[in-house]
Each structure stands twice: as structure tokens, then as C-alpha cells.
Amino acid sequence: MAYKAVIIIGGTSNTVDLGQELQELGFEVASHLSIYYPSKQDVANIKAEITKSGTLADTAVLVCDLGAGSEALTKMLKEQGLNAYLFKTK
């Protein structure tokens, strides 16, 4: 699957560096969100953010460095049909 845009979710400065590297590779970094304790409202906000600039099918969501919350949020996003991936920058 080829993605046009990427949304990065994380709470560290490493995720900012990741965003810059992805832009240099030609990806549109549609958004960079800091989330520390994932909730259903966060999932709704992420879906809304995606539909502002693209579609669910052509946008990847990278969940980075949230500790135990990373796996939970990735699972919640996948259950809602998003292309979510657990990604560690460290």
C-alpha cells in the first residue's frame, strides 16, 4: 500500500525528527499530535484530522513512543479502520 500522507502521534522530540525525515523522503506529514493517555475521543480527533487532508485509505498513522499507551492506541485506531502502525523511534 502506498500512502500519500502520514500522521505522527507521539510525545517525544524524536517524533519531530521522524516527521522531518519523512518530509525529506517526500511524504506529506499531515499532522503531528501529542497524546499521552489515549482515549476514544483521541481516535475521533485523529479520524477528523485525516479527513481534512486526505482519506483513511491513503493516510498512515504512526503511533510512537507512548509507552504502554502505544499498543492500546494502535489497536483502537485499527478497530476504527485506520492504517495504524506501532513505531518506535528510540
Short mmCIF file of N, CA and C in Angstrom, two decimals, residues 5-90:
data_model
loop_
_atom_site.label_atom_id
_atom_site.label_comp_id
_atom_site.label_asym_id
_atom_site.label_seq_id
_atom_site.Cartn_x
_atom_site.Cartn_y
_atom_site.Cartn_z
N ALA A 5 0.00 10.44 2.76
CA ALA A 5 0.20 11.30 3.93
C ALA A 5 0.44 10.44 5.17
N VAL A 6 1.07 11.07 6.14
CA VAL A 6 1.38 10.40 7.40
C VAL A 6 0.95 11.31 8.54
N ILE A 7 0.34 10.72 9.54
CA ILE A 7 0.07 11.43 10.78
C ILE A 7 0.92 10.76 11.85
N ILE A 8 1.69 11.55 12.56
CA ILE A 8 2.57 11.03 13.60
C ILE A 8 1.97 11.37 14.96
N ILE A 9 1.86 10.36 15.79
CA ILE A 9 1.35 10.56 17.14
C ILE A 9 2.45 10.15 18.11
N GLY A 10 2.82 11.06 18.98
CA GLY A 10 3.88 10.73 19.93
C GLY A 10 4.09 11.86 20.90
N GLY A 11 4.89 11.57 21.90
CA GLY A 11 5.11 12.57 22.93
C GLY A 11 6.56 12.93 23.15
N THR A 12 7.43 12.63 22.17
CA THR A 12 8.85 12.92 22.36
C THR A 12 9.40 13.75 21.21
N SER A 13 10.56 14.34 21.43
CA SER A 13 11.20 15.12 20.37
C SER A 13 11.65 14.22 19.22
N ASN A 14 11.84 12.94 19.49
CA ASN A 14 12.22 12.02 18.41
C ASN A 14 11.16 11.96 17.32
N THR A 15 9.90 12.15 17.69
CA THR A 15 8.85 12.10 16.68
C THR A 15 8.89 13.32 15.77
N VAL A 16 9.37 14.44 16.28
CA VAL A 16 9.55 15.63 15.44
C VAL A 16 10.63 15.34 14.40
N ASP A 17 11.72 14.74 14.83
CA ASP A 17 12.78 14.36 13.89
C ASP A 17 12.27 13.38 12.85
N LEU A 18 11.44 12.43 13.26
CA LEU A 18 10.86 11.46 12.34
C LEU A 18 10.03 12.18 11.28
N GLY A 19 9.24 13.15 11.70
CA GLY A 19 8.42 13.91 10.76
C GLY A 19 9.26 14.62 9.72
N GLN A 20 10.35 15.22 10.15
CA GLN A 20 11.24 15.92 9.21
C GLN A 20 11.86 14.94 8.23
N GLU A 21 12.26 13.77 8.71
CA GLU A 21 12.86 12.77 7.83
C GLU A 21 11.85 12.27 6.80
N LEU A 22 10.60 12.07 7.22
CA LEU A 22 9.57 11.61 6.29
C LEU A 22 9.28 12.67 5.23
N GLN A 23 9.28 13.94 5.63
CA GLN A 23 9.08 15.02 4.66
C GLN A 23 10.20 15.04 3.63
N GLU A 24 11.41 14.82 4.08
CA GLU A 24 12.55 14.79 3.16
C GLU A 24 12.42 13.63 2.17
N LEU A 25 11.74 12.56 2.57
CA LEU A 25 11.52 11.42 1.68
C LEU A 25 10.32 11.63 0.75
N GLY A 26 9.63 12.76 0.91
CA GLY A 26 8.53 13.08 0.01
C GLY A 26 7.14 12.84 0.55
N PHE A 27 7.02 12.43 1.81
CA PHE A 27 5.70 12.23 2.39
C PHE A 27 5.15 13.55 2.89
N GLU A 28 3.84 13.70 2.80
CA GLU A 28 3.18 14.84 3.43
C GLU A 28 2.91 14.44 4.87
N VAL A 29 3.50 15.16 5.80
CA VAL A 29 3.20 14.91 7.21
C VAL A 29 2.00 15.79 7.54
N ALA A 30 0.84 15.17 7.51
CA ALA A 30 -0.41 15.91 7.62
C ALA A 30 -0.61 16.51 9.00
N SER A 31 -0.08 15.86 10.01
CA SER A 31 -0.27 16.35 11.36
C SER A 31 0.72 15.67 12.29
N HIS A 32 1.00 16.33 13.37
CA HIS A 32 1.86 15.75 14.41
C HIS A 32 1.16 16.02 15.73
N LEU A 33 0.64 14.99 16.34
CA LEU A 33 -0.16 15.14 17.55
C LEU A 33 0.55 14.54 18.75
N SER A 34 0.45 15.22 19.88
CA SER A 34 0.98 14.68 21.13
C SER A 34 -0.18 14.13 21.94
N ILE A 35 -0.12 12.85 22.23
CA ILE A 35 -1.14 12.19 23.03
C ILE A 35 -0.41 11.36 24.07
N TYR A 36 -0.82 11.48 25.31
CA TYR A 36 -0.13 10.75 26.36
C TYR A 36 -0.97 9.62 26.95
N TYR A 37 -2.27 9.82 27.07
CA TYR A 37 -3.17 8.79 27.59
C TYR A 37 -4.31 8.65 26.59
N PRO A 38 -4.21 7.68 25.67
CA PRO A 38 -5.18 7.57 24.59
C PRO A 38 -6.61 7.33 25.07
N SER A 39 -7.55 7.97 24.36
CA SER A 39 -8.96 7.81 24.68
C SER A 39 -9.76 7.67 23.38
N LYS A 40 -11.04 7.33 23.51
CA LYS A 40 -11.91 7.23 22.33
C LYS A 40 -12.03 8.59 21.65
N GLN A 41 -11.99 9.66 22.42
CA GLN A 41 -12.07 11.00 21.82
C GLN A 41 -10.84 11.27 20.97
N ASP A 42 -9.67 10.79 21.40
CA ASP A 42 -8.46 10.94 20.59
C ASP A 42 -8.62 10.25 19.24
N VAL A 43 -9.22 9.06 19.25
CA VAL A 43 -9.44 8.33 18.00
C VAL A 43 -10.35 9.14 17.07
N ALA A 44 -11.41 9.71 17.62
CA ALA A 44 -12.32 10.54 16.82
C ALA A 44 -11.60 11.76 16.26
N ASN A 45 -10.75 12.38 17.08
CA ASN A 45 -9.99 13.55 16.63
C ASN A 45 -9.02 13.18 15.51
N ILE A 46 -8.40 12.02 15.61
CA ILE A 46 -7.45 11.58 14.59
C ILE A 46 -8.18 11.31 13.28
N LYS A 47 -9.33 10.66 13.35
CA LYS A 47 -10.12 10.41 12.13
C LYS A 47 -10.51 11.74 11.48
N ALA A 48 -10.93 12.70 12.28
CA ALA A 48 -11.31 14.01 11.75
C ALA A 48 -10.12 14.70 11.10
N GLU A 49 -8.96 14.58 11.71
CA GLU A 49 -7.74 15.19 11.17
C GLU A 49 -7.39 14.59 9.81
N ILE A 50 -7.56 13.29 9.68
CA ILE A 50 -7.26 12.62 8.41
C ILE A 50 -8.19 13.11 7.31
N THR A 51 -9.47 13.22 7.60
CA THR A 51 -10.42 13.59 6.56
C THR A 51 -10.29 15.06 6.14
N LYS A 52 -9.57 15.86 6.90
CA LYS A 52 -9.30 17.25 6.48
C LYS A 52 -8.40 17.29 5.25
N SER A 53 -7.43 16.38 5.19
CA SER A 53 -6.42 16.49 4.14
C SER A 53 -6.33 15.27 3.23
N GLY A 54 -7.08 14.25 3.50
CA GLY A 54 -6.98 13.05 2.67
C GLY A 54 -8.08 12.06 3.01
N THR A 55 -7.79 10.80 2.76
CA THR A 55 -8.75 9.75 3.07
C THR A 55 -8.10 8.75 4.02
N LEU A 56 -8.94 7.95 4.64
CA LEU A 56 -8.42 6.93 5.56
C LEU A 56 -7.53 5.94 4.82
N ALA A 57 -7.85 5.68 3.55
CA ALA A 57 -7.10 4.67 2.79
C ALA A 57 -5.69 5.12 2.43
N ASP A 58 -5.49 6.42 2.21
CA ASP A 58 -4.16 6.86 1.76
C ASP A 58 -3.34 7.56 2.84
N THR A 59 -3.77 7.41 4.09
CA THR A 59 -3.06 8.04 5.21
C THR A 59 -2.61 6.98 6.22
N ALA A 60 -1.35 7.00 6.55
CA ALA A 60 -0.80 6.10 7.57
C ALA A 60 -0.70 6.88 8.89
N VAL A 61 -0.98 6.20 9.97
CA VAL A 61 -0.86 6.79 11.30
C VAL A 61 0.24 6.03 12.04
N LEU A 62 1.30 6.74 12.40
CA LEU A 62 2.40 6.13 13.15
C LEU A 62 2.26 6.50 14.62
N VAL A 63 2.10 5.51 15.45
CA VAL A 63 1.96 5.72 16.89
C VAL A 63 3.33 5.45 17.52
N CYS A 64 3.92 6.49 18.10
CA CYS A 64 5.33 6.41 18.52
C CYS A 64 5.51 6.74 20.00
N ASP A 65 6.30 5.95 20.67
CA ASP A 65 6.87 6.32 21.97
C ASP A 65 5.86 6.74 23.04
N LEU A 66 4.72 6.07 23.10
CA LEU A 66 3.74 6.40 24.13
C LEU A 66 3.77 5.42 25.29
N GLY A 67 4.79 4.60 25.34
CA GLY A 67 4.86 3.59 26.40
C GLY A 67 3.75 2.58 26.22
N ALA A 68 3.12 2.20 27.32
CA ALA A 68 2.04 1.21 27.26
C ALA A 68 0.86 1.72 26.43
N GLY A 69 0.71 3.02 26.35
CA GLY A 69 -0.39 3.60 25.58
C GLY A 69 -0.26 3.39 24.08
N SER A 70 0.95 3.14 23.60
CA SER A 70 1.16 2.96 22.16
C SER A 70 0.36 1.79 21.62
N GLU A 71 0.47 0.65 22.27
CA GLU A 71 -0.23 -0.54 21.79
C GLU A 71 -1.74 -0.36 21.89
N ALA A 72 -2.20 0.23 22.97
CA ALA A 72 -3.64 0.44 23.14
C ALA A 72 -4.18 1.37 22.06
N LEU A 73 -3.50 2.47 21.80
CA LEU A 73 -3.98 3.42 20.80
C LEU A 73 -3.92 2.81 19.40
N THR A 74 -2.86 2.09 19.09
CA THR A 74 -2.75 1.45 17.78
C THR A 74 -3.92 0.49 17.57
N LYS A 75 -4.25 -0.29 18.58
CA LYS A 75 -5.37 -1.22 18.49
C LYS A 75 -6.69 -0.47 18.30
N MET A 76 -6.89 0.60 19.05
CA MET A 76 -8.12 1.39 18.94
C MET A 76 -8.26 1.97 17.53
N LEU A 77 -7.17 2.46 16.97
CA LEU A 77 -7.22 3.05 15.63
C LEU A 77 -7.51 1.99 14.57
N LYS A 78 -6.88 0.84 14.68
CA LYS A 78 -7.13 -0.25 13.73
C LYS A 78 -8.58 -0.71 13.78
N GLU A 79 -9.15 -0.76 14.97
CA GLU A 79 -10.55 -1.16 15.12
C GLU A 79 -11.49 -0.19 14.41
N GLN A 80 -11.06 1.05 14.23
CA GLN A 80 -11.86 2.05 13.54
C GLN A 80 -11.53 2.14 12.04
N GLY A 81 -10.71 1.22 11.55
CA GLY A 81 -10.42 1.15 10.12
C GLY A 81 -9.26 2.01 9.66
N LEU A 82 -8.46 2.52 10.58
CA LEU A 82 -7.32 3.35 10.20
C LEU A 82 -6.08 2.49 9.98
N ASN A 83 -5.19 2.98 9.14
CA ASN A 83 -3.91 2.32 8.86
C ASN A 83 -2.92 2.74 9.93
N ALA A 84 -3.02 2.12 11.08
CA ALA A 84 -2.20 2.49 12.23
C ALA A 84 -1.07 1.50 12.42
N TYR A 85 0.10 2.04 12.74
CA TYR A 85 1.30 1.22 12.93
C TYR A 85 2.03 1.65 14.19
N LEU A 86 2.45 0.68 14.96
CA LEU A 86 3.27 0.94 16.13
C LEU A 86 4.69 1.18 15.66
N PHE A 87 5.29 2.29 16.06
CA PHE A 87 6.61 2.67 15.56
C PHE A 87 7.44 3.18 16.72
N LYS A 88 8.61 2.63 16.91
CA LYS A 88 9.50 3.09 18.00
C LYS A 88 10.64 3.89 17.40
N THR A 89 10.84 5.09 17.92
CA THR A 89 11.92 5.94 17.41
C THR A 89 13.19 5.77 18.22
N LYS A 90 13.13 5.12 19.36
CA LYS A 90 14.29 5.01 20.24
C LYS A 90 15.06 3.75 19.97
#
